[in-house]
Short mmCIF file of C-alpha atoms and ligand atoms in Angstrom, two decimals:
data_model
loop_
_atom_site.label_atom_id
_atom_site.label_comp_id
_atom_site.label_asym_id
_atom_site.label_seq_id
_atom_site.Cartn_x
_atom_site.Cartn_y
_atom_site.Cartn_z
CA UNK L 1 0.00 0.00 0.00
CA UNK L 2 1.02 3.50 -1.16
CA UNK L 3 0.48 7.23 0.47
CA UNK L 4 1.52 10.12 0.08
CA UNK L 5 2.39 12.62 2.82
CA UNK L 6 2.88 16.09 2.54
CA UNK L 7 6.30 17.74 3.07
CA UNK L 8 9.50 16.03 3.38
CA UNK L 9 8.87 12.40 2.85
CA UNK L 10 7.27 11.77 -0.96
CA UNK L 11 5.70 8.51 0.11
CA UNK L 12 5.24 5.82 3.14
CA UNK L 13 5.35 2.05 1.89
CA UNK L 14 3.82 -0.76 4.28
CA UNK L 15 5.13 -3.79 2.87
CA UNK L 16 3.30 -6.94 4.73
CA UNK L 17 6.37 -9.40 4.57
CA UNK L 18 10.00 -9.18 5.03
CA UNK L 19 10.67 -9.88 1.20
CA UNK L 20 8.32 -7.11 0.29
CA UNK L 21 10.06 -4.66 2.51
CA UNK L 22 13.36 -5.58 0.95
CA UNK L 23 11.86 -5.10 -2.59
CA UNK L 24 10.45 -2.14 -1.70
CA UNK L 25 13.89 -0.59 -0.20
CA UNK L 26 15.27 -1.66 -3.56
CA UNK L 27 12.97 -0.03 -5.71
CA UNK L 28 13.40 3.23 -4.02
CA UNK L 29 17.49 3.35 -2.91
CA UNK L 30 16.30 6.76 -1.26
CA UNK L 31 13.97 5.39 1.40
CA UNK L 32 14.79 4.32 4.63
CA UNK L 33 12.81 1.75 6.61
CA UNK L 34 11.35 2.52 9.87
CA UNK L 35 9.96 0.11 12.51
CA UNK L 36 8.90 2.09 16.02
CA UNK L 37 9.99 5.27 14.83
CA UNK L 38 11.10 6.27 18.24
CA UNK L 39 14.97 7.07 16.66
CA UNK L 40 14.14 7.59 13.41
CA UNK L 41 11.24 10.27 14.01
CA UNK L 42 13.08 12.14 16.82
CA UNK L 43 16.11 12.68 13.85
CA UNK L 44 13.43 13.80 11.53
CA UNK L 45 12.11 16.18 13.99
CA UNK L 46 15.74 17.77 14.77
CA UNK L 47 15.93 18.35 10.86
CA UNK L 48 19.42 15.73 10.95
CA UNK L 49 16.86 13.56 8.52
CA UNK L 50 14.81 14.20 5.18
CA UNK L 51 14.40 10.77 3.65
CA UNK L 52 12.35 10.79 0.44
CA UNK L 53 10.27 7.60 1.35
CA UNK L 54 9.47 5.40 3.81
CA UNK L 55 9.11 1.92 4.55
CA UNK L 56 7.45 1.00 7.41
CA UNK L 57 7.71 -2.44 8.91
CA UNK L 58 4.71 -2.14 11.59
CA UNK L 59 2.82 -4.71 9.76
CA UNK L 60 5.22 -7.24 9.62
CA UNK L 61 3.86 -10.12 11.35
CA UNK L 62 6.54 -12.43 10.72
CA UNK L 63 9.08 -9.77 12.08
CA UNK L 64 6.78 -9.52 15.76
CA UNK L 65 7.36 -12.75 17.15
CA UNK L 66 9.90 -15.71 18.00
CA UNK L 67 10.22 -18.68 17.17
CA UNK L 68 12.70 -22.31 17.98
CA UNK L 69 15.68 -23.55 15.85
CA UNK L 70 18.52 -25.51 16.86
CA UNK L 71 18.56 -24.57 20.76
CA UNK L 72 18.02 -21.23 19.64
CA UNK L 73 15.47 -18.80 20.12
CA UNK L 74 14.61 -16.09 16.29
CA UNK L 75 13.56 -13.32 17.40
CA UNK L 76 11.72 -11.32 15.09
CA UNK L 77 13.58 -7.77 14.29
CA UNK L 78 10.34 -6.30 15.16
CA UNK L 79 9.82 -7.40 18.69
CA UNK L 80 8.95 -4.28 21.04
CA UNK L 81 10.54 -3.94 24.32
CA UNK L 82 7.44 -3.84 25.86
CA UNK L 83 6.68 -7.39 24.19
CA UNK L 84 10.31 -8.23 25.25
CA UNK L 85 9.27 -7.26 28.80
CA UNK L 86 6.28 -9.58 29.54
CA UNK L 87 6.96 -12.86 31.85
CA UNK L 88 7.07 -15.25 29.00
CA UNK L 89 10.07 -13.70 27.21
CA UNK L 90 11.45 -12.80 30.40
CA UNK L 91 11.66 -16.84 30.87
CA UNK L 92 13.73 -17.58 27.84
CA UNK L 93 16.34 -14.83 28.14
CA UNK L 94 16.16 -13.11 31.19
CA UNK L 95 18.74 -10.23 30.28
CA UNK L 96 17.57 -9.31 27.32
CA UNK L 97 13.96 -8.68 29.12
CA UNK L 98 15.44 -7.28 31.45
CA UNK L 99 17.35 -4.92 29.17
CA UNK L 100 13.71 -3.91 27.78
CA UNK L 101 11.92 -3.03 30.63
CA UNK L 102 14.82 -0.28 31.14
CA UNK L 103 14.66 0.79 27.77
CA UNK L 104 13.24 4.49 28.07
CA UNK L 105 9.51 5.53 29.28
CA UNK L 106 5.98 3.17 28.37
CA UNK L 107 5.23 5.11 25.21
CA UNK L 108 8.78 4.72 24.16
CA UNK L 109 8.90 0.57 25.17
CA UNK L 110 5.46 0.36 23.41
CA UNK L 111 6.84 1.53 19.89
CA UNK L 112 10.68 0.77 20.10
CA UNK L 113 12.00 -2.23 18.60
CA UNK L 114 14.85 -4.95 19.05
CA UNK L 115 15.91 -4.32 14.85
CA UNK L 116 15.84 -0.61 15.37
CA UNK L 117 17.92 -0.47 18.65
CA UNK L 118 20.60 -2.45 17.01
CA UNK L 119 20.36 -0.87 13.65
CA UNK L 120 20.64 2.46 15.61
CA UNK L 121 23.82 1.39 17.53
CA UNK L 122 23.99 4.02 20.03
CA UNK L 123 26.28 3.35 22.62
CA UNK L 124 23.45 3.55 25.07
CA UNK L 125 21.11 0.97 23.44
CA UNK L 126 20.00 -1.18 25.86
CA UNK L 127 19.60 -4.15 24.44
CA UNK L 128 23.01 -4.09 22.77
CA UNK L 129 25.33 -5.11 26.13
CA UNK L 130 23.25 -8.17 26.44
CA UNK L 131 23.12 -9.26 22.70
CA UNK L 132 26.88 -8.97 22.99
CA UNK L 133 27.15 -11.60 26.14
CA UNK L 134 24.89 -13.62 24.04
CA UNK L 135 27.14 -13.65 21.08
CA UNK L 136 23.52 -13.11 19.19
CA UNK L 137 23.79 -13.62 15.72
CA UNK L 138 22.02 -11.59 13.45
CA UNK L 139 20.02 -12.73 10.19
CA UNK L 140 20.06 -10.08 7.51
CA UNK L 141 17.34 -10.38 4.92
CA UNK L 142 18.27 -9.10 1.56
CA UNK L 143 16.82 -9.30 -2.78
CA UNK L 144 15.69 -12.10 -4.23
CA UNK L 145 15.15 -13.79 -0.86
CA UNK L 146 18.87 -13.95 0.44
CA UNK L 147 20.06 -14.46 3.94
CA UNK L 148 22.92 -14.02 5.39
CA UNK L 149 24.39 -14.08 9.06
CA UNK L 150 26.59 -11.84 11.05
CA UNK L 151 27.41 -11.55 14.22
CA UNK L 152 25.76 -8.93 16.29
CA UNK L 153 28.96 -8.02 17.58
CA UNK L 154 30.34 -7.05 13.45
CA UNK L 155 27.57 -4.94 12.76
CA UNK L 156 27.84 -2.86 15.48
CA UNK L 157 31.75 -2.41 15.00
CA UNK L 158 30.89 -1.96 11.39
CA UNK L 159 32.78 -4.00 10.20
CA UNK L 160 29.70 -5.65 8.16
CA UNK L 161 27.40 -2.58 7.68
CA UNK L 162 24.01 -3.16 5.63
CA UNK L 163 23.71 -2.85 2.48
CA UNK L 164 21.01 0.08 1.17
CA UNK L 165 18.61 -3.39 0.65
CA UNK L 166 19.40 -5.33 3.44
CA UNK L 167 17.48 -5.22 6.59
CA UNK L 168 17.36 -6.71 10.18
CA UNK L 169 15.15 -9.53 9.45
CA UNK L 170 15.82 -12.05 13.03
CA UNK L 171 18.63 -12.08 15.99
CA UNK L 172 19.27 -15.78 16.79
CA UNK L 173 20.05 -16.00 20.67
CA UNK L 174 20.69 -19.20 22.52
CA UNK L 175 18.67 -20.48 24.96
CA UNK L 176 20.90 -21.25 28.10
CA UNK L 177 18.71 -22.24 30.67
CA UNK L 178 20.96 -20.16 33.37
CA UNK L 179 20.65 -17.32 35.36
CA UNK L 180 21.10 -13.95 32.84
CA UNK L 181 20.98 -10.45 34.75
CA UNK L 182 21.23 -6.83 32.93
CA UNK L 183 22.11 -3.99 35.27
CA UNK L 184 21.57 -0.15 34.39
CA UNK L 185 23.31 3.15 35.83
CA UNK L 186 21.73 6.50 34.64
CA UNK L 187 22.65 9.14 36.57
CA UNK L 188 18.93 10.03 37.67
CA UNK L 189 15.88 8.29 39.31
CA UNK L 190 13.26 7.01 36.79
CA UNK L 191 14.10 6.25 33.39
CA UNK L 192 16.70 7.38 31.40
CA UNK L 193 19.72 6.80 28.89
CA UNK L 194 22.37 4.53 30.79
CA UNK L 195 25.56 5.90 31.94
CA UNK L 196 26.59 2.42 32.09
CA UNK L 197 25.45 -0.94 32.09
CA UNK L 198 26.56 -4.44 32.69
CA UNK L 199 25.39 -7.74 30.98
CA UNK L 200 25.96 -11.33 32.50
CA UNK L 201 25.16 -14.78 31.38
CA UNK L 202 25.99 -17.74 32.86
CA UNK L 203 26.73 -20.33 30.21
CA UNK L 204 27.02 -23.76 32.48
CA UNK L 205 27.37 -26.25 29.72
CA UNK L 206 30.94 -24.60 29.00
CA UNK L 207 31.44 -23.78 32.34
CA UNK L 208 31.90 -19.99 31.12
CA UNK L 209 31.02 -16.19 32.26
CA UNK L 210 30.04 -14.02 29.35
CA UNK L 211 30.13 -10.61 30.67
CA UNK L 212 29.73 -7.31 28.27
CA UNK L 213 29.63 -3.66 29.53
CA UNK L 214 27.45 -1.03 27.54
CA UNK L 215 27.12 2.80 27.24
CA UNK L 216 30.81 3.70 27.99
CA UNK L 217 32.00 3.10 24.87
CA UNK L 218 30.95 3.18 20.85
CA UNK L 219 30.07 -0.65 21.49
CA UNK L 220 29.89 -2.94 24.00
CA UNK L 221 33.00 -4.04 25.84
CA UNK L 222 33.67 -7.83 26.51
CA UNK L 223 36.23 -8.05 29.12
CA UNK L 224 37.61 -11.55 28.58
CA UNK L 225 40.31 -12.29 30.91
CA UNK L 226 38.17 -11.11 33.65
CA UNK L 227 35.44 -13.64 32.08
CA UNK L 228 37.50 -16.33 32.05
CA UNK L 229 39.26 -15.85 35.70
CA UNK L 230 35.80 -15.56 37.22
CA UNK L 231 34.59 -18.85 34.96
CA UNK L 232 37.73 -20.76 36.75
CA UNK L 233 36.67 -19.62 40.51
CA UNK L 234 33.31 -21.36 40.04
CA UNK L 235 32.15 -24.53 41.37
CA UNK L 236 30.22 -25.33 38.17
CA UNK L 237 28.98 -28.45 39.83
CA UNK L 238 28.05 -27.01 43.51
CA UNK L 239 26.82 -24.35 45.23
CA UNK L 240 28.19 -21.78 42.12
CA UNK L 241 28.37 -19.20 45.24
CA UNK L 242 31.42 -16.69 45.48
CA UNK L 243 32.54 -15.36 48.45
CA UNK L 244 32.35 -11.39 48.53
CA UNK L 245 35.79 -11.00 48.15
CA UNK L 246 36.08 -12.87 45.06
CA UNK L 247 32.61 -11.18 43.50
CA UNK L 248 34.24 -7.38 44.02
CA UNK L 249 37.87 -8.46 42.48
CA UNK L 250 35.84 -9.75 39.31
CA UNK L 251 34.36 -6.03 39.46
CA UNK L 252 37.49 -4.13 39.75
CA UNK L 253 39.08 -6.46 36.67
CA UNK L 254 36.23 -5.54 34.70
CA UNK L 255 36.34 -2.30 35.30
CA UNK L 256 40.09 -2.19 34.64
CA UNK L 257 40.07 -3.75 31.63
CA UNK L 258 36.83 -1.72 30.20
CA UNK L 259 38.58 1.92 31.68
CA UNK L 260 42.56 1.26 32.41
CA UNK L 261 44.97 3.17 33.43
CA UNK L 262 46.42 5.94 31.90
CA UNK L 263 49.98 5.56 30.48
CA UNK L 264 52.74 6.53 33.04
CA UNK L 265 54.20 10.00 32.53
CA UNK L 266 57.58 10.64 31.25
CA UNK L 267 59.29 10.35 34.86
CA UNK L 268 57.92 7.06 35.26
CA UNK L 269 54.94 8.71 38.03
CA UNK L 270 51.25 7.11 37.61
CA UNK L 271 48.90 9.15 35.95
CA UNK L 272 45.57 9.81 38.23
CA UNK L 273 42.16 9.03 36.24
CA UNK L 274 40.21 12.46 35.94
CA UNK L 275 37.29 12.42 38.74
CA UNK L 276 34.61 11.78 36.27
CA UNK L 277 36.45 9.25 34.83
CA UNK L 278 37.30 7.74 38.04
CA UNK L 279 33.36 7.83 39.18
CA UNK L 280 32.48 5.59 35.76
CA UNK L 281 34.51 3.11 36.67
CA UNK L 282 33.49 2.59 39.94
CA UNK L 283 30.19 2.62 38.33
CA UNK L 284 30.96 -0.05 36.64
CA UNK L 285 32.47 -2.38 38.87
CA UNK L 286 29.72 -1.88 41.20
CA UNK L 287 27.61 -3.44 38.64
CA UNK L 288 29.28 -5.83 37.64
CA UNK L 289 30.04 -7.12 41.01
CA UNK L 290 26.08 -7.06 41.31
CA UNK L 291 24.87 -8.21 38.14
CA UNK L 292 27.70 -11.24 38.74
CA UNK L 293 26.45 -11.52 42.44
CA UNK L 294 22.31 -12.04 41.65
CA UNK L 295 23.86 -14.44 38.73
CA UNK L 296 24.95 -16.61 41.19
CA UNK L 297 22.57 -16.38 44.04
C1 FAD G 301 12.68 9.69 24.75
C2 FAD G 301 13.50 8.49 24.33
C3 FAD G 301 14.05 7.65 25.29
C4 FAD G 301 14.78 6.54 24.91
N1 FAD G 301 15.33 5.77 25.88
C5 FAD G 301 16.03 4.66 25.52
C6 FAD G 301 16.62 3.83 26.53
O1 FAD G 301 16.51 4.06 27.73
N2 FAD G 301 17.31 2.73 26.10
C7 FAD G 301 17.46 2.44 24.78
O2 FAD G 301 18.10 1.43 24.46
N3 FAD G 301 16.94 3.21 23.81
C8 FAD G 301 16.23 4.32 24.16
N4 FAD G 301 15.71 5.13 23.18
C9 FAD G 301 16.03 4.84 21.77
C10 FAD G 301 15.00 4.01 20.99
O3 FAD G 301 13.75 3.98 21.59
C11 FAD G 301 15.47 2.58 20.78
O4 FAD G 301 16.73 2.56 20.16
C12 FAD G 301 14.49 1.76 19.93
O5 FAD G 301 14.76 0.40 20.16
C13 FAD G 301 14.56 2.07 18.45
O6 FAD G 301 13.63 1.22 17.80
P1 FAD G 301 12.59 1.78 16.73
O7 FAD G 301 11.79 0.63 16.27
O8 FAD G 301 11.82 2.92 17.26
O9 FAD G 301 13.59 2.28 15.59
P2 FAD G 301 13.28 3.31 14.41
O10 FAD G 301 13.29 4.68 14.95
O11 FAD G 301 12.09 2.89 13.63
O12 FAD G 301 14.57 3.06 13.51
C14 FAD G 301 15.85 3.38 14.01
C15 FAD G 301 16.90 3.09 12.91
O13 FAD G 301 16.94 1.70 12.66
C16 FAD G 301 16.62 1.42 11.29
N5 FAD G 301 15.87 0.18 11.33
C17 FAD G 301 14.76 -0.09 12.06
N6 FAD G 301 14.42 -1.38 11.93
C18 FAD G 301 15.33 -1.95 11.09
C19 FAD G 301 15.52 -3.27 10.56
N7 FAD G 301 14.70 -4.28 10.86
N8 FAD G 301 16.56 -3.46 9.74
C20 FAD G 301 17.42 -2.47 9.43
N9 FAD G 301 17.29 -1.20 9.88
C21 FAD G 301 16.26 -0.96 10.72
C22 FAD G 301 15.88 2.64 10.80
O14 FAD G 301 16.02 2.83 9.41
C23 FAD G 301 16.56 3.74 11.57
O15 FAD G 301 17.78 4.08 10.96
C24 FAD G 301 14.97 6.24 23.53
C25 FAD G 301 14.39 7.08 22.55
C26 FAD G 301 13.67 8.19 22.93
C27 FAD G 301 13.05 9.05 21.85
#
């Protein structure tokens, strides 16, 4: 279906199938596709934005939903965080539910998407620390029907950017059946944009930590040594407790490794971190420390 809107934009496309959408962005290279609208809209508004068409994914059904391959759960690009939210999701993967209930104010959860917060790539997506811990791969839909993965991890390093006719089509997430926790600092009460933010998964079938740290950085930060050490303190067959001791340490090395040190000076003296500076990272080893600690309890 084609209208026309006044102004800027020449004409809004509502393709009803992920094929469609990609045929559409290919007949019209100018267009850009728009899910929630939340990003995309407020960038119109400011003036940063004057696409010449639009194609809106909203009626999508394939792109809403989830479904089961291989141990793996598809989610559809255009799952809200609101939908992400509810108890069911929350059951399969805990962090990244967790991730969308933080993700801005209702009206904001309600329209958002998982494809547009990763397409965005803002350093303070929410969703973005946890796809990282999950090593989510991403399915990119493009012509004629062609598929192709990536890891999350590429696009947002763009390493593997999109191609004008390629869109978010699924993220593929395993299902680990372990405790997942997503923890959010932002600087104010009530929601808001994270200062920083820690993702942890427990992975018990390889005995591993996956640990990623968001909003401090262009992309997430995987701190793997600390990862690893942490992985090798746990009784994987026990209790999986840590004593307190152990629990901060893993959330100073994180935050060393995510915001180290400055270089010595010339005479050989240590270099203080700014204050600010200083503050972030005990942000984030508080969180981290947390996020490991409710892991584990
Ligand atoms: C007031 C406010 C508060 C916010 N707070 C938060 C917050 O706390 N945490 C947070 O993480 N985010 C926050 N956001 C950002 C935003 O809501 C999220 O990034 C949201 O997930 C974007 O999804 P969308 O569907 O609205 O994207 P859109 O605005 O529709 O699109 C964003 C970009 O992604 C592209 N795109 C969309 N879908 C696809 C796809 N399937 N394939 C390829 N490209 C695609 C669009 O072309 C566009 O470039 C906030 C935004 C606002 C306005």
């Amino acid at each position: 279906m084609t209208t026309h809107a006044p102004q800027a934009t020449q004409s809004v496309t509502l393709p009803a199938s992920l094929d469609e959408a990609v045929a559409a962005l290919g007949a019209m290279p100018a267009a850009v596709p728009v899910a929630g609208g939340t990003d995309l809209m407020s960038a119109v508004n400011k003036g940063l934005l004057r696409p010449s068409g639009l194609v809106g994914l909203g009626r999508i059904s394939e792109l809403r939903g989830w479904h089961y391959q291989d141990g793996h759960a598809l989610l559809g690009a255009g799952l809200t965080h609101a939908r992400m939210g509810r108890p069911d999701f929350a059951a399969l993967i805990p962090a990244l539910a967790a991730s969308a209930r933080a993700a801005g104010p209702p009206q904001i959860r309600n329209a958002g998407t998982l494809g547009g917060n990763i397409a965005t790539a803002a350093p303070t997506g929410d969703a973005l620390p946890v796809l990282a811990a999950l090593e989510a791969e991403l399915v990119i839909a493009g012509p004629g029907g062609a598929r192709r993965e990536i890891p999350v991890s590429h696009l947002l390093a763009g390493r593997d950017m999109l191609e004008p006719a390629e869109l978010i089509g699924f993220v593929r997430v395993p299902l680990l059946h372990a405790p997942q926790v997503f923890l959010k600092a932002t600087g104010r009460t009530g929601p808001g944009r994270a200062t920083a933010s820690v993702a942890i998964v427990l992975d018990p079938a390889r005995r591993g930590v996956r640990c990623a740290v968001g909003a401090i950085a262009p992309m997430p930060l995987r701190p793997l040594e600390a990862e690893r050490w942490i992985a090798s303190l746990i009784d994987w067959d026990g209790e999986r407790g840590l004593a307190p001791d152990a629990l901060a340490a893993f959330g100073e090395y994180v935050a060393a490794a995510c915001i180290p040190d400055q270089p010595p000076s010339d005479g050989g003296e240590a270099v203080p971190l700014p204050p600010a500076v200083l503050h972030l990272r005990r942000t984030v080893a508080a969180l981290a420390r947390r996020a490991l600690g409710r892991a584990l309890s």
